[in-house]
Amino acid sequence: MSRVEEFEGLRPLLFSIAYRILGSVSEAEDAVQETWLRFETSPARPESAKAFLSAVVTRVSIDVLRSARVRREAYVGPWFPEPLLADPYQDPERSAELADSLSTAALLLLERLSPLERAVFVLREVFAFDFGEVAAAVGRSEAACRQLAVRARRHMDEGRPRFDADRRGRQELAARFFDAFRDGDVDGLRALLAADVHMAGDAGGKAPQWGGIVGAERVARVLAAIAPPFLRIGGVVEPRELNGEPGAILRDRGGRVVNTLTLDVLDGRVQAIRTVLNPDKLAHVGPVADAWAVTREAYRTRRPG
């Protein structure tokens, strides 16, 4: 098997590791590309391509995350991970762990960990690497990695998000939610929202801000006011699973992406709504619309003349 074939066979795993460490599709893709360059130019053929490549992509991701954290401290408004349409890596034996670790809430929880803790947690708890492999990947002793894993697991357990295990139930609730959203149905939306539901948006100062809204009544009224004028100007609400959660992509009349929206569902109610409007985080989803222009046009349809 050639190096190219070995690498391509492992690319889904490498991307999935990098994305969970970085919370960014673009940065994860760059980390995978850097990993290939190092593999391609390595003078010796590693005994285990998986071990070598996993270690390289982890180290590259840790370095990127350290610099990214500085930028995120100066980020305008809430920072959310870039929406992921589908995880390219699948493992039936780890399907629950893979799905749980991909949600927006779980990725935001990972943000609280140090880069090393985050990498150790991802490799050990999500992908079930043994401590020898984890140690080799992060350049620490096995004993140190065990301590990092304990600390990371404790932090994650303290705030671990809960989800409805009934996937079909979540999808059915999401379908009702988006029907009510399109119709501007305040009562229909209110009935699907938890009493303390919160809506937050990541615009990065580059798009209209959705968010900072708490409570079923307020959130329902805001949502009901958004969709009808958006649809009247040719906008489309496209239900889609994002980060393993029920969600949607909102597109303008030309099919360009305005924003993405995900729902946290628990106990038969929507607990949180998170939107990503920052155009820098949407380019991998498709051509990006000018959200300000779309908002102005939609707003004009709400007022005569």
PDB file of C-alpha atoms in Angstrom:
ATOM      1  CA  MET A   1       0.000   0.000   0.000  1.00  0.00           C
ATOM      2  CA  SER A   2       1.365   3.425  -0.940  1.00  0.00           C
ATOM      3  CA  ARG A   3       1.700   6.299   1.511  1.00  0.00           C
ATOM      4  CA  VAL A   4      -1.113   8.114  -0.263  1.00  0.00           C
ATOM      5  CA  GLU A   5      -3.435   5.115   0.155  1.00  0.00           C
ATOM      6  CA  GLU A   6      -2.481   4.711   3.816  1.00  0.00           C
ATOM      7  CA  PHE A   7      -3.090   8.386   4.482  1.00  0.00           C
ATOM      8  CA  GLU A   8      -6.400   8.563   2.642  1.00  0.00           C
ATOM      9  CA  GLY A   9      -7.642   5.528   4.543  1.00  0.00           C
ATOM     10  CA  LEU A  10      -6.937   7.327   7.813  1.00  0.00           C
ATOM     11  CA  ARG A  11      -8.012  10.820   6.741  1.00  0.00           C
ATOM     12  CA  PRO A  12     -11.532  10.556   8.275  1.00  0.00           C
ATOM     13  CA  LEU A  13     -10.067   9.606  11.669  1.00  0.00           C
ATOM     14  CA  LEU A  14      -7.456  12.375  11.507  1.00  0.00           C
ATOM     15  CA  PHE A  15     -10.056  15.009  10.650  1.00  0.00           C
ATOM     16  CA  SER A  16     -12.359  13.806  13.424  1.00  0.00           C
ATOM     17  CA  ILE A  17      -9.576  14.025  15.997  1.00  0.00           C
ATOM     18  CA  ALA A  18      -8.519  17.491  14.825  1.00  0.00           C
ATOM     19  CA  TYR A  19     -12.083  18.841  14.690  1.00  0.00           C
ATOM     20  CA  ARG A  20     -12.830  17.801  18.256  1.00  0.00           C
ATOM     21  CA  ILE A  21      -9.620  19.371  19.506  1.00  0.00           C
ATOM     22  CA  LEU A  22     -10.080  22.587  17.519  1.00  0.00           C
ATOM     23  CA  GLY A  23     -13.832  23.042  17.043  1.00  0.00           C
ATOM     24  CA  SER A  24     -13.115  24.382  13.561  1.00  0.00           C
ATOM     25  CA  VAL A  25     -13.623  22.673  10.223  1.00  0.00           C
ATOM     26  CA  SER A  26     -11.153  24.919   8.405  1.00  0.00           C
ATOM     27  CA  GLU A  27      -8.451  24.572  11.072  1.00  0.00           C
ATOM     28  CA  ALA A  28      -8.984  20.812  11.244  1.00  0.00           C
ATOM     29  CA  GLU A  29      -8.603  20.533   7.467  1.00  0.00           C
ATOM     30  CA  ASP A  30      -5.388  22.581   7.662  1.00  0.00           C
ATOM     31  CA  ALA A  31      -4.090  20.327  10.461  1.00  0.00           C
ATOM     32  CA  VAL A  32      -4.779  17.234   8.373  1.00  0.00           C
ATOM     33  CA  GLN A  33      -3.002  18.773   5.386  1.00  0.00           C
ATOM     34  CA  GLU A  34       0.034  19.611   7.540  1.00  0.00           C
ATOM     35  CA  THR A  35      -0.002  16.029   8.806  1.00  0.00           C
ATOM     36  CA  TRP A  36       0.127  14.738   5.233  1.00  0.00           C
ATOM     37  CA  LEU A  37       3.100  16.970   4.424  1.00  0.00           C
ATOM     38  CA  ARG A  38       5.014  15.627   7.415  1.00  0.00           C
ATOM     39  CA  PHE A  39       4.105  12.048   6.524  1.00  0.00           C
ATOM     40  CA  GLU A  40       5.056  12.520   2.896  1.00  0.00           C
ATOM     41  CA  THR A  41       8.474  13.969   3.776  1.00  0.00           C
ATOM     42  CA  SER A  42       9.260  11.560   6.617  1.00  0.00           C
ATOM     43  CA  PRO A  43      12.463   9.733   5.586  1.00  0.00           C
ATOM     44  CA  ALA A  44      11.474   6.473   7.270  1.00  0.00           C
ATOM     45  CA  ARG A  45       8.197   4.572   6.820  1.00  0.00           C
ATOM     46  CA  PRO A  46       6.580   4.388  10.274  1.00  0.00           C
ATOM     47  CA  GLU A  47       5.768   0.946  11.621  1.00  0.00           C
ATOM     48  CA  SER A  48       2.202   2.048  12.305  1.00  0.00           C
ATOM     49  CA  ALA A  49       0.789   4.740  10.028  1.00  0.00           C
ATOM     50  CA  LYS A  50      -2.202   5.169  12.342  1.00  0.00           C
ATOM     51  CA  ALA A  51      -0.038   5.784  15.407  1.00  0.00           C
ATOM     52  CA  PHE A  52       2.289   8.131  13.547  1.00  0.00           C
ATOM     53  CA  LEU A  53      -0.430  10.153  11.831  1.00  0.00           C
ATOM     54  CA  SER A  54      -2.647  10.360  14.929  1.00  0.00           C
ATOM     55  CA  ALA A  55       0.300  11.669  16.927  1.00  0.00           C
ATOM     56  CA  VAL A  56       1.204  14.234  14.294  1.00  0.00           C
ATOM     57  CA  VAL A  57      -2.332  15.562  13.813  1.00  0.00           C
ATOM     58  CA  THR A  58      -2.763  15.774  17.594  1.00  0.00           C
ATOM     59  CA  ARG A  59       0.435  17.762  18.069  1.00  0.00           C
ATOM     60  CA  VAL A  60      -0.365  20.075  15.175  1.00  0.00           C
ATOM     61  CA  SER A  61      -3.877  20.609  16.584  1.00  0.00           C
ATOM     62  CA  ILE A  62      -2.530  21.379  20.073  1.00  0.00           C
ATOM     63  CA  ASP A  63      -0.202  24.025  18.623  1.00  0.00           C
ATOM     64  CA  VAL A  64      -3.028  25.564  16.592  1.00  0.00           C
ATOM     65  CA  LEU A  65      -5.365  25.537  19.588  1.00  0.00           C
ATOM     66  CA  ARG A  66      -2.855  27.353  21.779  1.00  0.00           C
ATOM     67  CA  SER A  67      -2.689  30.250  19.344  1.00  0.00           C
ATOM     68  CA  ALA A  68      -6.429  30.101  18.628  1.00  0.00           C
ATOM     69  CA  ARG A  69      -7.296  30.499  22.314  1.00  0.00           C
ATOM     70  CA  VAL A  70      -5.613  33.899  22.333  1.00  0.00           C
ATOM     71  CA  ARG A  71      -7.723  34.993  19.358  1.00  0.00           C
ATOM     72  CA  ARG A  72     -10.898  33.632  20.948  1.00  0.00           C
ATOM     73  CA  GLU A  73     -10.343  35.751  24.053  1.00  0.00           C
ATOM     74  CA  ALA A  74     -10.762  38.849  21.854  1.00  0.00           C
ATOM     75  CA  TYR A  75     -13.676  37.356  19.877  1.00  0.00           C
ATOM     76  CA  VAL A  76     -16.752  39.575  19.560  1.00  0.00           C
ATOM     77  CA  GLY A  77     -19.723  37.937  21.283  1.00  0.00           C
ATOM     78  CA  PRO A  78     -20.209  34.214  21.948  1.00  0.00           C
ATOM     79  CA  TRP A  79     -17.819  31.807  20.221  1.00  0.00           C
ATOM     80  CA  PHE A  80     -19.315  28.581  18.845  1.00  0.00           C
ATOM     81  CA  PRO A  81     -17.598  25.780  16.931  1.00  0.00           C
ATOM     82  CA  GLU A  82     -17.945  25.756  13.173  1.00  0.00           C
ATOM     83  CA  PRO A  83     -20.993  23.676  12.191  1.00  0.00           C
ATOM     84  CA  LEU A  84     -20.165  20.192  10.923  1.00  0.00           C
ATOM     85  CA  LEU A  85     -22.517  18.649   8.381  1.00  0.00           C
ATOM     86  CA  ALA A  86     -21.315  15.077   8.916  1.00  0.00           C
ATOM     87  CA  ASP A  87     -18.535  13.299  10.764  1.00  0.00           C
ATOM     88  CA  PRO A  88     -16.454  11.448   8.165  1.00  0.00           C
ATOM     89  CA  TYR A  89     -15.239   8.876  10.713  1.00  0.00           C
ATOM     90  CA  GLN A  90     -17.570   6.095  11.806  1.00  0.00           C
ATOM     91  CA  ASP A  91     -16.969   3.333  14.324  1.00  0.00           C
ATOM     92  CA  PRO A  92     -19.997   1.247  15.359  1.00  0.00           C
ATOM     93  CA  GLU A  93     -18.310   0.311  18.644  1.00  0.00           C
ATOM     94  CA  ARG A  94     -17.822   3.986  19.558  1.00  0.00           C
ATOM     95  CA  SER A  95     -20.943   5.457  17.960  1.00  0.00           C
ATOM     96  CA  ALA A  96     -22.381   6.860  21.209  1.00  0.00           C
ATOM     97  CA  GLU A  97     -19.117   8.488  22.271  1.00  0.00           C
ATOM     98  CA  LEU A  98     -18.519   9.880  18.802  1.00  0.00           C
ATOM     99  CA  ALA A  99     -22.008  11.371  18.598  1.00  0.00           C
ATOM    100  CA  ASP A 100     -21.984  12.868  22.102  1.00  0.00           C
ATOM    101  CA  SER A 101     -18.577  14.471  21.626  1.00  0.00           C
ATOM    102  CA  LEU A 102     -19.666  16.140  18.393  1.00  0.00           C
ATOM    103  CA  SER A 103     -22.550  18.207  19.778  1.00  0.00           C
ATOM    104  CA  THR A 104     -22.142  21.951  20.096  1.00  0.00           C
ATOM    105  CA  ALA A 105     -22.707  21.756  23.844  1.00  0.00           C
ATOM    106  CA  ALA A 106     -19.969  19.121  24.285  1.00  0.00           C
ATOM    107  CA  LEU A 107     -17.507  21.062  22.121  1.00  0.00           C
ATOM    108  CA  LEU A 108     -18.179  24.199  24.158  1.00  0.00           C
ATOM    109  CA  LEU A 109     -17.506  22.199  27.311  1.00  0.00           C
ATOM    110  CA  LEU A 110     -14.205  21.011  25.839  1.00  0.00           C
ATOM    111  CA  GLU A 111     -13.258  24.679  25.452  1.00  0.00           C
ATOM    112  CA  ARG A 112     -12.884  24.843  29.238  1.00  0.00           C
ATOM    113  CA  LEU A 113     -10.026  22.346  29.173  1.00  0.00           C
ATOM    114  CA  SER A 114      -6.384  23.141  28.563  1.00  0.00           C
ATOM    115  CA  PRO A 115      -5.098  22.128  25.113  1.00  0.00           C
ATOM    116  CA  LEU A 116      -3.324  19.074  26.579  1.00  0.00           C
ATOM    117  CA  GLU A 117      -6.353  18.016  28.622  1.00  0.00           C
ATOM    118  CA  ARG A 118      -8.545  18.412  25.581  1.00  0.00           C
ATOM    119  CA  ALA A 119      -6.265  16.308  23.394  1.00  0.00           C
ATOM    120  CA  VAL A 120      -5.934  13.575  26.019  1.00  0.00           C
ATOM    121  CA  PHE A 121      -9.697  13.481  26.583  1.00  0.00           C
ATOM    122  CA  VAL A 122     -10.441  13.270  22.854  1.00  0.00           C
ATOM    123  CA  LEU A 123      -7.927  10.494  22.208  1.00  0.00           C
ATOM    124  CA  ARG A 124      -8.741   8.457  25.308  1.00  0.00           C
ATOM    125  CA  GLU A 125     -12.461   8.966  25.955  1.00  0.00           C
ATOM    126  CA  VAL A 126     -13.765   9.518  22.439  1.00  0.00           C
ATOM    127  CA  PHE A 127     -11.464   7.359  20.306  1.00  0.00           C
ATOM    128  CA  ALA A 128     -10.380   4.813  22.969  1.00  0.00           C
ATOM    129  CA  PHE A 129      -6.628   5.131  22.384  1.00  0.00           C
ATOM    130  CA  ASP A 130      -4.641   3.322  25.065  1.00  0.00           C
ATOM    131  CA  PHE A 131      -2.480   5.421  27.369  1.00  0.00           C
ATOM    132  CA  GLY A 132       0.698   4.413  25.580  1.00  0.00           C
ATOM    133  CA  GLU A 133      -0.682   5.794  22.320  1.00  0.00           C
ATOM    134  CA  VAL A 134      -1.966   8.920  24.065  1.00  0.00           C
ATOM    135  CA  ALA A 135       1.405   9.511  25.701  1.00  0.00           C
ATOM    136  CA  ALA A 136       3.216   9.171  22.384  1.00  0.00           C
ATOM    137  CA  ALA A 137       0.782  11.539  20.716  1.00  0.00           C
ATOM    138  CA  VAL A 138       1.034  14.376  23.253  1.00  0.00           C
ATOM    139  CA  GLY A 139       4.669  13.874  24.255  1.00  0.00           C
ATOM    140  CA  ARG A 140       4.012  13.190  27.937  1.00  0.00           C
ATOM    141  CA  SER A 141       4.511  10.158  30.161  1.00  0.00           C
ATOM    142  CA  GLU A 142       1.690   7.669  30.616  1.00  0.00           C
ATOM    143  CA  ALA A 143       1.419   8.687  34.279  1.00  0.00           C
ATOM    144  CA  ALA A 144       1.056  12.339  33.320  1.00  0.00           C
ATOM    145  CA  CYS A 145      -1.580  11.427  30.716  1.00  0.00           C
ATOM    146  CA  ARG A 146      -3.557   9.475  33.291  1.00  0.00           C
ATOM    147  CA  GLN A 147      -3.611  12.555  35.527  1.00  0.00           C
ATOM    148  CA  LEU A 148      -4.625  14.761  32.613  1.00  0.00           C
ATOM    149  CA  ALA A 149      -7.398  12.315  31.735  1.00  0.00           C
ATOM    150  CA  VAL A 150      -8.724  12.307  35.301  1.00  0.00           C
ATOM    151  CA  ARG A 151      -8.829  16.113  35.418  1.00  0.00           C
ATOM    152  CA  ALA A 152     -10.418  16.360  31.998  1.00  0.00           C
ATOM    153  CA  ARG A 153     -13.030  13.720  32.788  1.00  0.00           C
ATOM    154  CA  ARG A 154     -13.910  15.458  36.043  1.00  0.00           C
ATOM    155  CA  HIS A 155     -14.424  18.804  34.295  1.00  0.00           C
ATOM    156  CA  MET A 156     -16.479  17.189  31.567  1.00  0.00           C
ATOM    157  CA  ASP A 157     -18.617  15.184  33.999  1.00  0.00           C
ATOM    158  CA  GLU A 158     -19.393  18.309  36.027  1.00  0.00           C
ATOM    159  CA  GLY A 159     -20.999  20.035  33.064  1.00  0.00           C
ATOM    160  CA  ARG A 160     -21.702  17.148  30.708  1.00  0.00           C
ATOM    161  CA  PRO A 161     -24.744  17.973  28.580  1.00  0.00           C
ATOM    162  CA  ARG A 162     -27.597  15.487  28.512  1.00  0.00           C
ATOM    163  CA  PHE A 163     -29.477  14.584  25.352  1.00  0.00           C
ATOM    164  CA  ASP A 164     -32.618  12.695  24.486  1.00  0.00           C
ATOM    165  CA  ALA A 165     -31.480   9.220  23.528  1.00  0.00           C
ATOM    166  CA  ASP A 166     -34.560   8.811  21.325  1.00  0.00           C
ATOM    167  CA  ARG A 167     -33.174   9.960  17.982  1.00  0.00           C
ATOM    168  CA  ARG A 168     -36.476   9.581  16.181  1.00  0.00           C
ATOM    169  CA  GLY A 169     -38.251  11.570  18.890  1.00  0.00           C
ATOM    170  CA  ARG A 170     -35.739  14.412  18.504  1.00  0.00           C
ATOM    171  CA  GLN A 171     -36.215  14.438  14.749  1.00  0.00           C
ATOM    172  CA  GLU A 172     -39.996  14.511  15.072  1.00  0.00           C
ATOM    173  CA  LEU A 173     -39.845  17.371  17.567  1.00  0.00           C
ATOM    174  CA  ALA A 174     -37.455  19.252  15.277  1.00  0.00           C
ATOM    175  CA  ALA A 175     -39.837  18.790  12.338  1.00  0.00           C
ATOM    176  CA  ARG A 176     -42.676  20.325  14.375  1.00  0.00           C
ATOM    177  CA  PHE A 177     -40.364  23.123  15.507  1.00  0.00           C
ATOM    178  CA  PHE A 178     -39.354  24.091  11.970  1.00  0.00           C
ATOM    179  CA  ASP A 179     -42.957  23.895  10.747  1.00  0.00           C
ATOM    180  CA  ALA A 180     -43.973  26.356  13.483  1.00  0.00           C
ATOM    181  CA  PHE A 181     -40.899  28.472  12.768  1.00  0.00           C
ATOM    182  CA  ARG A 182     -41.762  28.806   9.078  1.00  0.00           C
ATOM    183  CA  ASP A 183     -45.383  29.635   9.930  1.00  0.00           C
ATOM    184  CA  GLY A 184     -44.460  32.247  12.537  1.00  0.00           C
ATOM    185  CA  ASP A 185     -46.601  30.254  14.963  1.00  0.00           C
ATOM    186  CA  VAL A 186     -45.877  31.658  18.433  1.00  0.00           C
ATOM    187  CA  ASP A 187     -48.133  29.173  20.235  1.00  0.00           C
ATOM    188  CA  GLY A 188     -46.697  26.221  18.309  1.00  0.00           C
ATOM    189  CA  LEU A 189     -43.137  27.274  19.091  1.00  0.00           C
ATOM    190  CA  ARG A 190     -43.865  28.010  22.749  1.00  0.00           C
ATOM    191  CA  ALA A 191     -45.285  24.513  23.214  1.00  0.00           C
ATOM    192  CA  LEU A 192     -41.990  22.964  22.075  1.00  0.00           C
ATOM    193  CA  LEU A 193     -39.648  25.130  24.154  1.00  0.00           C
ATOM    194  CA  ALA A 194     -38.435  24.509  27.692  1.00  0.00           C
ATOM    195  CA  ALA A 195     -39.472  27.240  30.109  1.00  0.00           C
ATOM    196  CA  ASP A 196     -35.859  28.411  30.504  1.00  0.00           C
ATOM    197  CA  VAL A 197     -34.800  27.898  26.881  1.00  0.00           C
ATOM    198  CA  HIS A 198     -32.037  30.196  25.719  1.00  0.00           C
ATOM    199  CA  MET A 199     -31.114  31.323  22.229  1.00  0.00           C
ATOM    200  CA  ALA A 200     -27.574  32.419  21.469  1.00  0.00           C
ATOM    201  CA  GLY A 201     -25.777  33.362  18.283  1.00  0.00           C
ATOM    202  CA  ASP A 202     -22.192  33.514  17.043  1.00  0.00           C
ATOM    203  CA  ALA A 203     -21.873  36.423  14.631  1.00  0.00           C
ATOM    204  CA  GLY A 204     -18.315  37.450  15.470  1.00  0.00           C
ATOM    205  CA  GLY A 205     -19.251  41.077  14.900  1.00  0.00           C
ATOM    206  CA  LYS A 206     -19.639  40.327  11.180  1.00  0.00           C
ATOM    207  CA  ALA A 207     -23.368  39.611  10.917  1.00  0.00           C
ATOM    208  CA  PRO A 208     -26.642  40.438  12.675  1.00  0.00           C
ATOM    209  CA  GLN A 209     -26.732  39.019  16.171  1.00  0.00           C
ATOM    210  CA  TRP A 210     -29.247  36.355  17.138  1.00  0.00           C
ATOM    211  CA  GLY A 211     -29.116  35.612  20.787  1.00  0.00           C
ATOM    212  CA  GLY A 212     -29.007  36.677  24.364  1.00  0.00           C
ATOM    213  CA  ILE A 213     -32.682  35.726  24.653  1.00  0.00           C
ATOM    214  CA  VAL A 214     -34.018  33.561  27.483  1.00  0.00           C
ATOM    215  CA  GLY A 215     -37.451  32.133  28.227  1.00  0.00           C
ATOM    216  CA  ALA A 216     -40.046  30.329  26.133  1.00  0.00           C
ATOM    217  CA  GLU A 217     -42.285  33.352  25.551  1.00  0.00           C
ATOM    218  CA  ARG A 218     -39.521  35.702  24.421  1.00  0.00           C
ATOM    219  CA  VAL A 219     -37.745  33.132  22.281  1.00  0.00           C
ATOM    220  CA  ALA A 220     -40.994  32.020  20.619  1.00  0.00           C
ATOM    221  CA  ARG A 221     -41.917  35.597  19.714  1.00  0.00           C
ATOM    222  CA  VAL A 222     -38.486  36.403  18.314  1.00  0.00           C
ATOM    223  CA  LEU A 223     -38.407  33.241  16.212  1.00  0.00           C
ATOM    224  CA  ALA A 224     -41.953  33.805  14.960  1.00  0.00           C
ATOM    225  CA  ALA A 225     -40.972  37.295  13.813  1.00  0.00           C
ATOM    226  CA  ILE A 226     -37.916  36.105  11.867  1.00  0.00           C
ATOM    227  CA  ALA A 227     -39.034  33.362   9.504  1.00  0.00           C
ATOM    228  CA  PRO A 228     -42.122  34.711   7.653  1.00  0.00           C
ATOM    229  CA  PRO A 229     -40.426  37.847   6.232  1.00  0.00           C
ATOM    230  CA  PHE A 230     -37.340  35.776   5.421  1.00  0.00           C
ATOM    231  CA  LEU A 231     -39.471  33.287   3.484  1.00  0.00           C
ATOM    232  CA  ARG A 232     -41.312  36.087   1.669  1.00  0.00           C
ATOM    233  CA  ILE A 233     -38.057  37.267   0.092  1.00  0.00           C
ATOM    234  CA  GLY A 234     -37.308  33.752  -1.141  1.00  0.00           C
ATOM    235  CA  GLY A 235     -35.386  32.456   1.851  1.00  0.00           C
ATOM    236  CA  VAL A 236     -35.324  28.746   2.552  1.00  0.00           C
ATOM    237  CA  VAL A 237     -35.226  26.887   5.876  1.00  0.00           C
ATOM    238  CA  GLU A 238     -33.506  23.576   5.124  1.00  0.00           C
ATOM    239  CA  PRO A 239     -33.746  21.090   8.024  1.00  0.00           C
ATOM    240  CA  ARG A 240     -30.425  19.342   8.412  1.00  0.00           C
ATOM    241  CA  GLU A 241     -28.555  17.443  11.085  1.00  0.00           C
ATOM    242  CA  LEU A 242     -25.574  19.497  12.258  1.00  0.00           C
ATOM    243  CA  ASN A 243     -22.990  18.264  14.742  1.00  0.00           C
ATOM    244  CA  GLY A 244     -25.178  15.222  15.248  1.00  0.00           C
ATOM    245  CA  GLU A 245     -28.078  17.390  16.434  1.00  0.00           C
ATOM    246  CA  PRO A 246     -31.343  18.476  14.808  1.00  0.00           C
ATOM    247  CA  GLY A 247     -30.813  21.740  13.002  1.00  0.00           C
ATOM    248  CA  ALA A 248     -31.249  23.709   9.824  1.00  0.00           C
ATOM    249  CA  ILE A 249     -29.384  25.734   7.242  1.00  0.00           C
ATOM    250  CA  LEU A 250     -31.022  29.032   6.274  1.00  0.00           C
ATOM    251  CA  ARG A 251     -30.339  30.031   2.663  1.00  0.00           C
ATOM    252  CA  ASP A 252     -31.211  33.111   0.661  1.00  0.00           C
ATOM    253  CA  ARG A 253     -33.104  32.966  -2.622  1.00  0.00           C
ATOM    254  CA  GLY A 254     -29.896  32.166  -4.468  1.00  0.00           C
ATOM    255  CA  GLY A 255     -29.107  29.193  -2.230  1.00  0.00           C
ATOM    256  CA  ARG A 256     -26.345  31.006  -0.343  1.00  0.00           C
ATOM    257  CA  VAL A 257     -25.910  30.267   3.347  1.00  0.00           C
ATOM    258  CA  VAL A 258     -27.221  32.915   5.741  1.00  0.00           C
ATOM    259  CA  ASN A 259     -26.741  30.967   8.960  1.00  0.00           C
ATOM    260  CA  THR A 260     -27.044  27.594  10.633  1.00  0.00           C
ATOM    261  CA  LEU A 261     -29.172  26.692  13.606  1.00  0.00           C
ATOM    262  CA  THR A 262     -28.997  23.738  16.015  1.00  0.00           C
ATOM    263  CA  LEU A 263     -31.377  22.541  18.698  1.00  0.00           C
ATOM    264  CA  ASP A 264     -30.513  20.947  22.044  1.00  0.00           C
ATOM    265  CA  VAL A 265     -33.418  18.624  22.859  1.00  0.00           C
ATOM    266  CA  LEU A 266     -34.036  17.043  26.260  1.00  0.00           C
ATOM    267  CA  ASP A 267     -37.181  15.668  27.922  1.00  0.00           C
ATOM    268  CA  GLY A 268     -39.240  16.428  24.831  1.00  0.00           C
ATOM    269  CA  ARG A 269     -38.438  20.146  24.774  1.00  0.00           C
ATOM    270  CA  VAL A 270     -35.920  22.396  23.061  1.00  0.00           C
ATOM    271  CA  GLN A 271     -33.499  23.493  25.778  1.00  0.00           C
ATOM    272  CA  ALA A 272     -31.180  25.667  23.711  1.00  0.00           C
ATOM    273  CA  ILE A 273     -31.014  27.156  20.223  1.00  0.00           C
ATOM    274  CA  ARG A 274     -27.614  28.107  18.833  1.00  0.00           C
ATOM    275  CA  THR A 275     -27.001  29.890  15.571  1.00  0.00           C
ATOM    276  CA  VAL A 276     -23.815  30.564  13.637  1.00  0.00           C
ATOM    277  CA  LEU A 277     -23.922  33.654  11.417  1.00  0.00           C
ATOM    278  CA  ASN A 278     -20.229  34.573  11.242  1.00  0.00           C
ATOM    279  CA  PRO A 279     -19.519  34.217   7.500  1.00  0.00           C
ATOM    280  CA  ASP A 280     -15.958  33.090   8.245  1.00  0.00           C
ATOM    281  CA  LYS A 281     -17.418  29.950   9.847  1.00  0.00           C
ATOM    282  CA  LEU A 282     -19.835  29.069   7.054  1.00  0.00           C
ATOM    283  CA  ALA A 283     -17.728  28.911   3.880  1.00  0.00           C
ATOM    284  CA  HIS A 284     -17.344  25.123   4.126  1.00  0.00           C
ATOM    285  CA  VAL A 285     -21.147  24.769   4.134  1.00  0.00           C
ATOM    286  CA  GLY A 286     -21.528  26.570   0.817  1.00  0.00           C
ATOM    287  CA  PRO A 287     -21.384  30.029  -0.787  1.00  0.00           C
ATOM    288  CA  VAL A 288     -22.173  32.559   1.941  1.00  0.00           C
ATOM    289  CA  ALA A 289     -24.822  35.277   1.730  1.00  0.00           C
ATOM    290  CA  ASP A 290     -24.555  38.838   2.989  1.00  0.00           C
ATOM    291  CA  ALA A 291     -26.588  38.377   6.158  1.00  0.00           C
ATOM    292  CA  TRP A 292     -26.895  42.128   6.699  1.00  0.00           C
ATOM    293  CA  ALA A 293     -28.404  42.624   3.239  1.00  0.00           C
ATOM    294  CA  VAL A 294     -30.778  39.681   3.708  1.00  0.00           C
ATOM    295  CA  THR A 295     -31.878  41.058   7.084  1.00  0.00           C
ATOM    296  CA  ARG A 296     -32.529  44.551   5.668  1.00  0.00           C
ATOM    297  CA  GLU A 297     -34.558  43.150   2.787  1.00  0.00           C
ATOM    298  CA  ALA A 298     -36.588  40.895   5.077  1.00  0.00           C
ATOM    299  CA  TYR A 299     -37.183  43.737   7.495  1.00  0.00           C
ATOM    300  CA  ARG A 300     -38.610  45.913   4.716  1.00  0.00           C
ATOM    301  CA  THR A 301     -41.255  43.279   3.994  1.00  0.00           C
ATOM    302  CA  ARG A 302     -42.573  43.758   7.531  1.00  0.00           C
ATOM    303  CA  ARG A 303     -43.380  47.398   6.903  1.00  0.00           C
ATOM    304  CA  PRO A 304     -45.697  48.799   4.243  1.00  0.00           C
ATOM    305  CA  GLY A 305     -43.926  50.990   1.675  1.00  0.00           C
TER     306      GLY A 305
END
